[in-house]
Amino acid sequence: MLSQTEENYLKSLFHLGDEAGTNELAVFLGVKPASVNDMLKKLKEKKLVNYEKYGKISLTGEGRKKAIEIVRKHRLWETFLYEKFAFTWDEVHEVAEQLEHIQSAKLVDKLDEFLNFPAYDPHGDVIPNAKGEMPEVHKKTLFEEEVGHNCTMVAVKDNSAPFLQYVTQVGLSINNKIKVLARHDYDQQMEIEVNGKVSSISPRFAKNIVIVCNDCAKKKKAGKGRNN
């Protein structure tokens, strides 16, 4: 059995990537580096992380397995709250943070079945299956999209309530079609069109909107057609 704090560390390392450093992890969790060092020693003793003081941190195979289990529970609970209890997408994260620590594997599997085995949570993040498998999806941010291109919003990188509320104010939601109208050289401010409404968005905002390029997919398909 792991403590809630230990589970939070494993999940945070999963989100940061296997090459996170102590300071980066401390900032992510909002704690002091000294506290991170103490916890990492405990996780290393349990063979859940690879760690040497002042070096990079990585999850072991068992550590990654545990982290994915926690992520799976979190995203399933978010989906349940959103679909069945009508929580808004900016409300589900905080509640799921509490529910993700429930230990019953049977309950989680039943929850997955009850929801008809969803592939994505309300924020567009992939939900690992019961085997811990997660398809690798290559996407880019709205900030990286070219002017004139049409794209579809598929996820967000920032799950905080203030950001999600702002996304809603702009008129965006998962699966919305977006057209990039302009990007200003001076400050990289962008003009986008969503459902016939034009909005001006900051680079920071655009970097947290994950999209797939519709025009790119059409060009790729057309190119294959010419080659056949």
PDB file of N, CA and C in Angstrom, residues 66-148:
ATOM      1  N   LYS A  66       2.429   1.621 -11.463  1.00  0.00           N
ATOM      2  CA  LYS A  66       1.619   2.212 -10.400  1.00  0.00           C
ATOM      3  C   LYS A  66       1.097   3.587 -10.813  1.00  0.00           C
ATOM      4  N   ALA A  67       1.964   4.380 -11.464  1.00  0.00           N
ATOM      5  CA  ALA A  67       1.574   5.728 -11.886  1.00  0.00           C
ATOM      6  C   ALA A  67       0.438   5.675 -12.898  1.00  0.00           C
ATOM      7  N   ILE A  68       0.523   4.744 -13.841  1.00  0.00           N
ATOM      8  CA  ILE A  68      -0.523   4.621 -14.857  1.00  0.00           C
ATOM      9  C   ILE A  68      -1.841   4.185 -14.222  1.00  0.00           C
ATOM     10  N   GLU A  69      -1.778   3.328 -13.204  1.00  0.00           N
ATOM     11  CA  GLU A  69      -2.989   2.917 -12.498  1.00  0.00           C
ATOM     12  C   GLU A  69      -3.684   4.125 -11.863  1.00  0.00           C
ATOM     13  N   ILE A  70      -2.892   5.014 -11.285  1.00  0.00           N
ATOM     14  CA  ILE A  70      -3.445   6.212 -10.646  1.00  0.00           C
ATOM     15  C   ILE A  70      -4.038   7.148 -11.691  1.00  0.00           C
ATOM     16  N   VAL A  71      -3.309   7.328 -12.788  1.00  0.00           N
ATOM     17  CA  VAL A  71      -3.792   8.184 -13.875  1.00  0.00           C
ATOM     18  C   VAL A  71      -5.099   7.629 -14.432  1.00  0.00           C
ATOM     19  N   ARG A  72      -5.159   6.317 -14.600  1.00  0.00           N
ATOM     20  CA  ARG A  72      -6.381   5.679 -15.112  1.00  0.00           C
ATOM     21  C   ARG A  72      -7.563   5.975 -14.202  1.00  0.00           C
ATOM     22  N   LYS A  73      -7.375   5.782 -12.894  1.00  0.00           N
ATOM     23  CA  LYS A  73      -8.447   6.044 -11.943  1.00  0.00           C
ATOM     24  C   LYS A  73      -8.885   7.502 -12.002  1.00  0.00           C
ATOM     25  N   HIS A  74      -7.910   8.400 -12.035  1.00  0.00           N
ATOM     26  CA  HIS A  74      -8.220   9.832 -12.059  1.00  0.00           C
ATOM     27  C   HIS A  74      -9.068  10.192 -13.277  1.00  0.00           C
ATOM     28  N   ARG A  75      -8.679   9.730 -14.434  1.00  0.00           N
ATOM     29  CA  ARG A  75      -9.375  10.110 -15.665  1.00  0.00           C
ATOM     30  C   ARG A  75     -10.737   9.421 -15.788  1.00  0.00           C
ATOM     31  N   LEU A  76     -10.855   8.221 -15.247  1.00  0.00           N
ATOM     32  CA  LEU A  76     -12.158   7.560 -15.232  1.00  0.00           C
ATOM     33  C   LEU A  76     -13.129   8.301 -14.308  1.00  0.00           C
ATOM     34  N   TRP A  77     -12.646   8.711 -13.140  1.00  0.00           N
ATOM     35  CA  TRP A  77     -13.512   9.448 -12.218  1.00  0.00           C
ATOM     36  C   TRP A  77     -13.903  10.797 -12.809  1.00  0.00           C
ATOM     37  N   GLU A  78     -12.981  11.465 -13.496  1.00  0.00           N
ATOM     38  CA  GLU A  78     -13.325  12.723 -14.155  1.00  0.00           C
ATOM     39  C   GLU A  78     -14.452  12.501 -15.168  1.00  0.00           C
ATOM     40  N   THR A  79     -14.326  11.435 -15.931  1.00  0.00           N
ATOM     41  CA  THR A  79     -15.333  11.120 -16.947  1.00  0.00           C
ATOM     42  C   THR A  79     -16.672  10.809 -16.311  1.00  0.00           C
ATOM     43  N   PHE A  80     -16.650  10.045 -15.235  1.00  0.00           N
ATOM     44  CA  PHE A  80     -17.883   9.701 -14.514  1.00  0.00           C
ATOM     45  C   PHE A  80     -18.582  10.963 -13.994  1.00  0.00           C
ATOM     46  N   LEU A  81     -17.828  11.834 -13.353  1.00  0.00           N
ATOM     47  CA  LEU A  81     -18.402  13.063 -12.790  1.00  0.00           C
ATOM     48  C   LEU A  81     -18.978  13.958 -13.876  1.00  0.00           C
ATOM     49  N   TYR A  82     -18.283  14.003 -15.007  1.00  0.00           N
ATOM     50  CA  TYR A  82     -18.699  14.862 -16.121  1.00  0.00           C
ATOM     51  C   TYR A  82     -19.939  14.311 -16.829  1.00  0.00           C
ATOM     52  N   GLU A  83     -19.926  13.001 -17.088  1.00  0.00           N
ATOM     53  CA  GLU A  83     -21.006  12.403 -17.874  1.00  0.00           C
ATOM     54  C   GLU A  83     -22.247  12.048 -17.055  1.00  0.00           C
ATOM     55  N   LYS A  84     -22.033  11.617 -15.826  1.00  0.00           N
ATOM     56  CA  LYS A  84     -23.156  11.088 -15.046  1.00  0.00           C
ATOM     57  C   LYS A  84     -23.671  12.050 -13.972  1.00  0.00           C
ATOM     58  N   PHE A  85     -22.831  12.926 -13.471  1.00  0.00           N
ATOM     59  CA  PHE A  85     -23.236  13.839 -12.410  1.00  0.00           C
ATOM     60  C   PHE A  85     -23.266  15.296 -12.872  1.00  0.00           C
ATOM     61  N   ALA A  86     -23.041  15.521 -14.172  1.00  0.00           N
ATOM     62  CA  ALA A  86     -23.136  16.862 -14.765  1.00  0.00           C
ATOM     63  C   ALA A  86     -22.191  17.882 -14.129  1.00  0.00           C
ATOM     64  N   PHE A  87     -21.036  17.406 -13.637  1.00  0.00           N
ATOM     65  CA  PHE A  87     -19.994  18.351 -13.232  1.00  0.00           C
ATOM     66  C   PHE A  87     -19.461  19.015 -14.503  1.00  0.00           C
ATOM     67  N   THR A  88     -19.062  20.271 -14.400  1.00  0.00           N
ATOM     68  CA  THR A  88     -18.435  20.920 -15.551  1.00  0.00           C
ATOM     69  C   THR A  88     -16.979  20.484 -15.627  1.00  0.00           C
ATOM     70  N   TRP A  89     -16.365  20.669 -16.803  1.00  0.00           N
ATOM     71  CA  TRP A  89     -15.001  20.153 -16.975  1.00  0.00           C
ATOM     72  C   TRP A  89     -13.976  20.881 -16.114  1.00  0.00           C
ATOM     73  N   ASP A  90     -14.321  22.064 -15.592  1.00  0.00           N
ATOM     74  CA  ASP A  90     -13.399  22.767 -14.704  1.00  0.00           C
ATOM     75  C   ASP A  90     -13.596  22.364 -13.236  1.00  0.00           C
ATOM     76  N   GLU A  91     -14.615  21.521 -12.955  1.00  0.00           N
ATOM     77  CA  GLU A  91     -14.888  21.080 -11.589  1.00  0.00           C
ATOM     78  C   GLU A  91     -14.365  19.668 -11.303  1.00  0.00           C
ATOM     79  N   VAL A  92     -14.202  18.857 -12.340  1.00  0.00           N
ATOM     80  CA  VAL A  92     -13.951  17.426 -12.120  1.00  0.00           C
ATOM     81  C   VAL A  92     -12.556  17.114 -11.566  1.00  0.00           C
ATOM     82  N   HIS A  93     -11.555  17.927 -11.907  1.00  0.00           N
ATOM     83  CA  HIS A  93     -10.175  17.597 -11.550  1.00  0.00           C
ATOM     84  C   HIS A  93      -9.985  17.517 -10.034  1.00  0.00           C
ATOM     85  N   GLU A  94     -10.471  18.512  -9.323  1.00  0.00           N
ATOM     86  CA  GLU A  94     -10.261  18.564  -7.875  1.00  0.00           C
ATOM     87  C   GLU A  94     -10.913  17.383  -7.168  1.00  0.00           C
ATOM     88  N   VAL A  95     -12.116  17.007  -7.591  1.00  0.00           N
ATOM     89  CA  VAL A  95     -12.809  15.881  -6.965  1.00  0.00           C
ATOM     90  C   VAL A  95     -12.115  14.564  -7.326  1.00  0.00           C
ATOM     91  N   ALA A  96     -11.694  14.436  -8.586  1.00  0.00           N
ATOM     92  CA  ALA A  96     -10.996  13.221  -9.019  1.00  0.00           C
ATOM     93  C   ALA A  96      -9.665  13.047  -8.294  1.00  0.00           C
ATOM     94  N   GLU A  97      -9.051  14.155  -7.866  1.00  0.00           N
ATOM     95  CA  GLU A  97      -7.810  14.081  -7.085  1.00  0.00           C
ATOM     96  C   GLU A  97      -8.033  13.308  -5.788  1.00  0.00           C
ATOM     97  N   GLN A  98      -9.237  13.400  -5.255  1.00  0.00           N
ATOM     98  CA  GLN A  98      -9.562  12.666  -4.026  1.00  0.00           C
ATOM     99  C   GLN A  98      -9.934  11.220  -4.329  1.00  0.00           C
ATOM    100  N   LEU A  99     -10.734  11.027  -5.365  1.00  0.00           N
ATOM    101  CA  LEU A  99     -11.235   9.692  -5.688  1.00  0.00           C
ATOM    102  C   LEU A  99     -10.165   8.765  -6.262  1.00  0.00           C
ATOM    103  N   GLU A 100      -9.112   9.329  -6.843  1.00  0.00           N
ATOM    104  CA  GLU A 100      -8.085   8.494  -7.489  1.00  0.00           C
ATOM    105  C   GLU A 100      -7.337   7.606  -6.511  1.00  0.00           C
ATOM    106  N   HIS A 101      -7.459   7.872  -5.215  1.00  0.00           N
ATOM    107  CA  HIS A 101      -6.711   7.094  -4.222  1.00  0.00           C
ATOM    108  C   HIS A 101      -7.487   5.891  -3.691  1.00  0.00           C
ATOM    109  N   ILE A 102      -8.719   5.685  -4.197  1.00  0.00           N
ATOM    110  CA  ILE A 102      -9.472   4.484  -3.841  1.00  0.00           C
ATOM    111  C   ILE A 102      -8.716   3.256  -4.351  1.00  0.00           C
ATOM    112  N   GLN A 103      -8.578   2.238  -3.510  1.00  0.00           N
ATOM    113  CA  GLN A 103      -7.693   1.121  -3.828  1.00  0.00           C
ATOM    114  C   GLN A 103      -8.372  -0.066  -4.514  1.00  0.00           C
ATOM    115  N   SER A 104      -9.687  -0.116  -4.545  1.00  0.00           N
ATOM    116  CA  SER A 104     -10.382  -1.290  -5.091  1.00  0.00           C
ATOM    117  C   SER A 104     -10.238  -1.373  -6.612  1.00  0.00           C
ATOM    118  N   ALA A 105      -9.471  -2.350  -7.064  1.00  0.00           N
ATOM    119  CA  ALA A 105      -9.300  -2.555  -8.509  1.00  0.00           C
ATOM    120  C   ALA A 105     -10.617  -2.993  -9.145  1.00  0.00           C
ATOM    121  N   LYS A 106     -11.411  -3.769  -8.394  1.00  0.00           N
ATOM    122  CA  LYS A 106     -12.705  -4.222  -8.921  1.00  0.00           C
ATOM    123  C   LYS A 106     -13.623  -3.038  -9.176  1.00  0.00           C
ATOM    124  N   LEU A 107     -13.637  -2.080  -8.257  1.00  0.00           N
ATOM    125  CA  LEU A 107     -14.477  -0.892  -8.430  1.00  0.00           C
ATOM    126  C   LEU A 107     -14.067  -0.113  -9.676  1.00  0.00           C
ATOM    127  N   VAL A 108     -12.769   0.046  -9.878  1.00  0.00           N
ATOM    128  CA  VAL A 108     -12.273   0.798 -11.036  1.00  0.00           C
ATOM    129  C   VAL A 108     -12.654   0.092 -12.339  1.00  0.00           C
ATOM    130  N   ASP A 109     -12.507  -1.233 -12.365  1.00  0.00           N
ATOM    131  CA  ASP A 109     -12.887  -1.993 -13.561  1.00  0.00           C
ATOM    132  C   ASP A 109     -14.386  -1.900 -13.831  1.00  0.00           C
ATOM    133  N   LYS A 110     -15.182  -1.931 -12.766  1.00  0.00           N
ATOM    134  CA  LYS A 110     -16.639  -1.802 -12.919  1.00  0.00           C
ATOM    135  C   LYS A 110     -17.003  -0.397 -13.402  1.00  0.00           C
ATOM    136  N   LEU A 111     -16.284   0.594 -12.906  1.00  0.00           N
ATOM    137  CA  LEU A 111     -16.501   1.975 -13.336  1.00  0.00           C
ATOM    138  C   LEU A 111     -16.201   2.117 -14.823  1.00  0.00           C
ATOM    139  N   ASP A 112     -15.095   1.523 -15.259  1.00  0.00           N
ATOM    140  CA  ASP A 112     -14.702   1.544 -16.669  1.00  0.00           C
ATOM    141  C   ASP A 112     -15.791   0.910 -17.537  1.00  0.00           C
ATOM    142  N   GLU A 113     -16.296  -0.251 -17.077  1.00  0.00           N
ATOM    143  CA  GLU A 113     -17.349  -0.956 -17.808  1.00  0.00           C
ATOM    144  C   GLU A 113     -18.645  -0.138 -17.835  1.00  0.00           C
ATOM    145  N   PHE A 114     -18.984   0.472 -16.713  1.00  0.00           N
ATOM    146  CA  PHE A 114     -20.205   1.282 -16.606  1.00  0.00           C
ATOM    147  C   PHE A 114     -20.178   2.462 -17.576  1.00  0.00           C
ATOM    148  N   LEU A 115     -18.997   3.001 -17.786  1.00  0.00           N
ATOM    149  CA  LEU A 115     -18.832   4.140 -18.694  1.00  0.00           C
ATOM    150  C   LEU A 115     -18.636   3.705 -20.143  1.00  0.00           C
ATOM    151  N   ASN A 116     -18.705   2.375 -20.368  1.00  0.00           N
ATOM    152  CA  ASN A 116     -18.526   1.803 -21.707  1.00  0.00           C
ATOM    153  C   ASN A 116     -17.108   2.004 -22.237  1.00  0.00           C
ATOM    154  N   PHE A 117     -16.139   1.840 -21.347  1.00  0.00           N
ATOM    155  CA  PHE A 117     -14.715   1.842 -21.682  1.00  0.00           C
ATOM    156  C   PHE A 117     -14.311   3.088 -22.492  1.00  0.00           C
ATOM    157  N   PRO A 118     -14.434   4.261 -21.898  1.00  0.00           N
ATOM    158  CA  PRO A 118     -14.087   5.500 -22.622  1.00  0.00           C
ATOM    159  C   PRO A 118     -12.603   5.568 -22.950  1.00  0.00           C
ATOM    160  N   ALA A 119     -12.287   6.156 -24.093  1.00  0.00           N
ATOM    161  CA  ALA A 119     -10.888   6.287 -24.522  1.00  0.00           C
ATOM    162  C   ALA A 119     -10.268   7.598 -24.055  1.00  0.00           C
ATOM    163  N   TYR A 120     -11.126   8.608 -23.831  1.00  0.00           N
ATOM    164  CA  TYR A 120     -10.621   9.932 -23.456  1.00  0.00           C
ATOM    165  C   TYR A 120     -11.445  10.509 -22.315  1.00  0.00           C
ATOM    166  N   ASP A 121     -10.810  11.340 -21.487  1.00  0.00           N
ATOM    167  CA  ASP A 121     -11.525  12.019 -20.411  1.00  0.00           C
ATOM    168  C   ASP A 121     -12.088  13.354 -20.911  1.00  0.00           C
ATOM    169  N   PRO A 122     -12.782  14.124 -20.072  1.00  0.00           N
ATOM    170  CA  PRO A 122     -13.403  15.373 -20.538  1.00  0.00           C
ATOM    171  C   PRO A 122     -12.423  16.419 -21.064  1.00  0.00           C
ATOM    172  N   HIS A 123     -11.141  16.280 -20.712  1.00  0.00           N
ATOM    173  CA  HIS A 123     -10.133  17.240 -21.174  1.00  0.00           C
ATOM    174  C   HIS A 123      -9.393  16.757 -22.419  1.00  0.00           C
ATOM    175  N   GLY A 124      -9.812  15.590 -22.930  1.00  0.00           N
ATOM    176  CA  GLY A 124      -9.181  15.051 -24.131  1.00  0.00           C
ATOM    177  C   GLY A 124      -7.956  14.196 -23.868  1.00  0.00           C
ATOM    178  N   ASP A 125      -7.679  13.905 -22.595  1.00  0.00           N
ATOM    179  CA  ASP A 125      -6.522  13.066 -22.259  1.00  0.00           C
ATOM    180  C   ASP A 125      -6.871  11.584 -22.424  1.00  0.00           C
ATOM    181  N   VAL A 126      -5.899  10.809 -22.886  1.00  0.00           N
ATOM    182  CA  VAL A 126      -6.101   9.370 -23.088  1.00  0.00           C
ATOM    183  C   VAL A 126      -6.274   8.661 -21.743  1.00  0.00           C
ATOM    184  N   ILE A 127      -7.263   7.775 -21.674  1.00  0.00           N
ATOM    185  CA  ILE A 127      -7.473   6.965 -20.468  1.00  0.00           C
ATOM    186  C   ILE A 127      -6.803   5.605 -20.673  1.00  0.00           C
ATOM    187  N   PRO A 128      -5.830   5.246 -19.836  1.00  0.00           N
ATOM    188  CA  PRO A 128      -5.204   3.917 -19.972  1.00  0.00           C
ATOM    189  C   PRO A 128      -6.236   2.821 -19.800  1.00  0.00           C
ATOM    190  N   ASN A 129      -6.070   1.710 -20.536  1.00  0.00           N
ATOM    191  CA  ASN A 129      -6.995   0.595 -20.352  1.00  0.00           C
ATOM    192  C   ASN A 129      -6.575  -0.255 -19.161  1.00  0.00           C
ATOM    193  N   ALA A 130      -7.303  -1.338 -18.915  1.00  0.00           N
ATOM    194  CA  ALA A 130      -7.048  -2.165 -17.736  1.00  0.00           C
ATOM    195  C   ALA A 130      -5.655  -2.790 -17.745  1.00  0.00           C
ATOM    196  N   LYS A 131      -5.063  -2.920 -18.931  1.00  0.00           N
ATOM    197  CA  LYS A 131      -3.711  -3.474 -19.040  1.00  0.00           C
ATOM    198  C   LYS A 131      -2.637  -2.392 -18.918  1.00  0.00           C
ATOM    199  N   GLY A 132      -3.058  -1.149 -18.738  1.00  0.00           N
ATOM    200  CA  GLY A 132      -2.100  -0.063 -18.630  1.00  0.00           C
ATOM    201  C   GLY A 132      -1.619   0.455 -19.967  1.00  0.00           C
ATOM    202  N   GLU A 133      -2.294   0.072 -21.039  1.00  0.00           N
ATOM    203  CA  GLU A 133      -1.882   0.484 -22.387  1.00  0.00           C
ATOM    204  C   GLU A 133      -2.460   1.856 -22.717  1.00  0.00           C
ATOM    205  N   MET A 134      -1.627   2.688 -23.310  1.00  0.00           N
ATOM    206  CA  MET A 134      -2.043   4.028 -23.725  1.00  0.00           C
ATOM    207  C   MET A 134      -1.528   4.280 -25.139  1.00  0.00           C
ATOM    208  N   PRO A 135      -2.419   4.480 -26.101  1.00  0.00           N
ATOM    209  CA  PRO A 135      -1.931   4.771 -27.450  1.00  0.00           C
ATOM    210  C   PRO A 135      -1.185   6.089 -27.482  1.00  0.00           C
ATOM    211  N   GLU A 136      -0.093   6.127 -28.227  1.00  0.00           N
ATOM    212  CA  GLU A 136       0.686   7.361 -28.347  1.00  0.00           C
ATOM    213  C   GLU A 136       0.085   8.191 -29.478  1.00  0.00           C
ATOM    214  N   VAL A 137      -0.446   9.349 -29.110  1.00  0.00           N
ATOM    215  CA  VAL A 137      -1.098  10.212 -30.087  1.00  0.00           C
ATOM    216  C   VAL A 137      -0.230  11.446 -30.332  1.00  0.00           C
ATOM    217  N   HIS A 138       0.115  11.668 -31.588  1.00  0.00           N
ATOM    218  CA  HIS A 138       0.948  12.816 -31.933  1.00  0.00           C
ATOM    219  C   HIS A 138       0.058  14.007 -32.264  1.00  0.00           C
ATOM    220  N   LYS A 139       0.119  15.027 -31.421  1.00  0.00           N
ATOM    221  CA  LYS A 139      -0.684  16.226 -31.610  1.00  0.00           C
ATOM    222  C   LYS A 139       0.218  17.444 -31.446  1.00  0.00           C
ATOM    223  N   LYS A 140      -0.292  18.587 -31.823  1.00  0.00           N
ATOM    224  CA  LYS A 140       0.458  19.824 -31.617  1.00  0.00           C
ATOM    225  C   LYS A 140      -0.447  20.867 -30.982  1.00  0.00           C
ATOM    226  N   THR A 141       0.158  21.959 -30.548  1.00  0.00           N
ATOM    227  CA  THR A 141      -0.627  23.000 -29.905  1.00  0.00           C
ATOM    228  C   THR A 141      -1.137  23.990 -30.946  1.00  0.00           C
ATOM    229  N   LEU A 142      -2.148  24.732 -30.550  1.00  0.00           N
ATOM    230  CA  LEU A 142      -2.722  25.753 -31.422  1.00  0.00           C
ATOM    231  C   LEU A 142      -1.669  26.797 -31.786  1.00  0.00           C
ATOM    232  N   PHE A 143      -0.749  27.054 -30.871  1.00  0.00           N
ATOM    233  CA  PHE A 143       0.303  28.040 -31.124  1.00  0.00           C
ATOM    234  C   PHE A 143       1.189  27.629 -32.303  1.00  0.00           C
ATOM    235  N   GLU A 144       1.326  26.331 -32.520  1.00  0.00           N
ATOM    236  CA  GLU A 144       2.184  25.820 -33.597  1.00  0.00           C
ATOM    237  C   GLU A 144       1.483  25.785 -34.952  1.00  0.00           C
ATOM    238  N   GLU A 145       0.175  25.992 -34.957  1.00  0.00           N
ATOM    239  CA  GLU A 145      -0.573  25.891 -36.203  1.00  0.00           C
ATOM    240  C   GLU A 145      -0.305  27.081 -37.118  1.00  0.00           C
ATOM    241  N   GLU A 146      -0.341  26.840 -38.433  1.00  0.00           N
ATOM    242  CA  GLU A 146      -0.064  27.883 -39.409  1.00  0.00           C
ATOM    243  C   GLU A 146      -1.286  28.766 -39.645  1.00  0.00           C
ATOM    244  N   VAL A 147      -1.019  30.027 -39.957  1.00  0.00           N
ATOM    245  CA  VAL A 147      -2.088  30.969 -40.281  1.00  0.00           C
ATOM    246  C   VAL A 147      -2.807  30.483 -41.543  1.00  0.00           C
ATOM    247  N   GLY A 148      -4.130  30.523 -41.499  1.00  0.00           N
ATOM    248  CA  GLY A 148      -4.932  30.074 -42.629  1.00  0.00           C
ATOM    249  C   GLY A 148      -5.405  28.644 -42.510  1.00  0.00           C
TER     250      GLY A 148
END
